Amino acid sequence: MESSLPSTQILDSGESAERKNEAKNYNEVMSTLPKVKGLNGCDYYLYQCFWYDPSFLEGIMSVQERFNPQSTDIFLASFPKTGTTWLKALTFAICTRSRLSGSTTSSLLSKMPHDCVPFMEYDLAQNPSNRDLAIPLVSTHVPYTCLPKSIISSCCKIIYICRDAKDVFVSLWYFLARLQMSENVEPLLLEEAFELFCNGIANFGPYWNHVLGYWRASLEFPEKILFLTYEEMKKDTAAHVKKLAEFMGCSFTLEEEEEGEVQKIIGMCSFEKLSNLEVNKNGKCLLDISIPIPNSIYFRKGEIGDWANHLTPEMGARLDDIMERKLKGSGLKLPR
Ligand code: A3P
């Protein structure tokens, strides 16, 4: 009799035993990790010097064990709320533009960017083939030092985006608050969450160590790692779209530039365009596996400096001071 399970869910007995072993190892490791109350009110666990919400940790351990990139893969790396959705949309539009008149780029019109570019530690952790192999993009929030060794030792390129810590915190607080309210859970007070964030406690945090890991790697391997900031990308999007295309090995031709291809991509991926699409206004995605997340919470304001409407000048100065001290000596100065 034929199984009613989709083929991707059918595991042979060897594979199933391996997964059971992994689950056992995961539970054993988890029981030894330090934990603390996190920004969403649940416990976060300290694993390899970074804090994690446990719903992501199993996927991270799993990819560390057995994720193998394709040699042509390009990884989009980021700390949550630094511009991941925008970077996914831009890179997807850039590398699929030859099919502009076909269905691929226009899939940004009907699919939210997270459904166009898979997350390594969520979408591909259980099923690495859960992707369109013709599109060489994979995204990740995993810190550089915790990436699978198979990626570090590969020749795969990495594009990293980061952002002013104050805007990251405000964006993150609103995101978690909206998520929690949709589950009828009272969100943490902004002041309480701020205290945690300043102490480095955030999913994939401390934020500064996430940034520093990719910064140092980009200095060591400049041809392999492109380090970007949300603010610079906002200020001159056209120059960054061209830079991204060049880095990804698909530069714009003169003809394309003359035909306005760069501007078309910028317009297609703009906050205004994406946030007003039906799929992003009313659709849901299953990023967190357990609950469907409204796509609209990935699009809030898309502005630089909105922190000033939510944090006091003292809170802003405190976070600036922390970032300055943590980044001191690294040669990196993030825009404020
Ligand atoms: P704000 O909350 O400050 O508005 P991530 O994609 O990493 O989750 O980051 C989310 C942040 O990026 C949110 O910031 C969101 O509004 C902003 N954003 C989403 N899409 C964008 C786009 N197309 N252009 C610019 N910013 C965008």
PDB file of C-alpha atoms and ligand atoms in Angstrom, residues 80-86 163 171 230 234 269-271 274 298-302, ligand 1:
ATOM      1  CA  PRO A  80      16.499  39.583  13.691  1.00  0.00           C
ATOM      2  CA  LYS A  81      14.963  42.990  12.852  1.00  0.00           C
ATOM      3  CA  THR A  82      17.964  44.402  11.025  1.00  0.00           C
ATOM      4  CA  GLY A  83      16.447  44.295   7.523  1.00  0.00           C
ATOM      5  CA  THR A  84      16.349  40.578   6.694  1.00  0.00           C
ATOM      6  CA  THR A  85      13.028  40.788   4.829  1.00  0.00           C
ATOM      7  CA  TRP A  86      14.248  43.659   2.644  1.00  0.00           C
ATOM      8  CA  ARG A 163      21.498  48.217  11.909  1.00  0.00           C
ATOM      9  CA  SER A 171      11.635  46.891  16.059  1.00  0.00           C
ATOM     10  CA  TYR A 230      20.394  49.029   6.814  1.00  0.00           C
ATOM     11  CA  LYS A 234      18.362  53.116   2.757  1.00  0.00           C
ATOM     12  CA  CYS A 269      11.204  45.698  -3.016  1.00  0.00           C
ATOM     13  CA  SER A 270      10.366  49.019  -1.401  1.00  0.00           C
ATOM     14  CA  PHE A 271       8.645  49.072   1.965  1.00  0.00           C
ATOM     15  CA  LEU A 274       5.790  45.135  -0.338  1.00  0.00           C
ATOM     16  CA  TYR A 298       7.439  42.010   9.268  1.00  0.00           C
ATOM     17  CA  PHE A 299       6.490  45.431   7.903  1.00  0.00           C
ATOM     18  CA  ARG A 300       6.160  48.095  10.587  1.00  0.00           C
ATOM     19  CA  LYS A 301       7.613  51.491   9.591  1.00  0.00           C
ATOM     20  CA  GLY A 302      10.830  50.794   7.722  1.00  0.00           C
TER      21      GLY A 302
HETATM   22  P1  A3P B   1      10.842  48.582  11.765  1.00  0.00           P
HETATM   23  O1  A3P B   1      10.231  47.724  12.821  1.00  0.00           O
HETATM   24  O2  A3P B   1      11.828  49.565  12.331  1.00  0.00           O
HETATM   25  O3  A3P B   1       9.850  49.241  10.901  1.00  0.00           O
HETATM   26  P2  A3P B   1      13.612  41.960   9.644  1.00  0.00           P
HETATM   27  O4  A3P B   1      13.210  41.870   8.228  1.00  0.00           O
HETATM   28  O5  A3P B   1      15.063  41.641   9.884  1.00  0.00           O
HETATM   29  O6  A3P B   1      12.671  41.227  10.524  1.00  0.00           O
HETATM   30  O7  A3P B   1      13.520  43.508  10.030  1.00  0.00           O
HETATM   31  C1  A3P B   1      12.271  44.136  10.118  1.00  0.00           C
HETATM   32  C2  A3P B   1      12.472  45.617   9.932  1.00  0.00           C
HETATM   33  O8  A3P B   1      12.689  45.889   8.545  1.00  0.00           O
HETATM   34  C3  A3P B   1      11.217  46.379  10.329  1.00  0.00           C
HETATM   35  O9  A3P B   1      11.695  47.640  10.817  1.00  0.00           O
HETATM   36  C4  A3P B   1      10.490  46.493   9.008  1.00  0.00           C
HETATM   37  O10 A3P B   1       9.530  47.505   8.964  1.00  0.00           O
HETATM   38  C5  A3P B   1      11.665  46.766   8.061  1.00  0.00           C
HETATM   39  N1  A3P B   1      11.356  46.424   6.665  1.00  0.00           N
HETATM   40  C6  A3P B   1      10.612  45.388   6.198  1.00  0.00           C
HETATM   41  N2  A3P B   1      10.556  45.416   4.872  1.00  0.00           N
HETATM   42  C7  A3P B   1      11.276  46.494   4.463  1.00  0.00           C
HETATM   43  C8  A3P B   1      11.562  47.058   3.181  1.00  0.00           C
HETATM   44  N3  A3P B   1      11.098  46.523   2.066  1.00  0.00           N
HETATM   45  N4  A3P B   1      12.333  48.164   3.144  1.00  0.00           N
HETATM   46  C9  A3P B   1      12.825  48.719   4.281  1.00  0.00           C
HETATM   47  N5  A3P B   1      12.563  48.235   5.519  1.00  0.00           N
HETATM   48  C10 A3P B   1      11.808  47.140   5.614  1.00  0.00           C
END
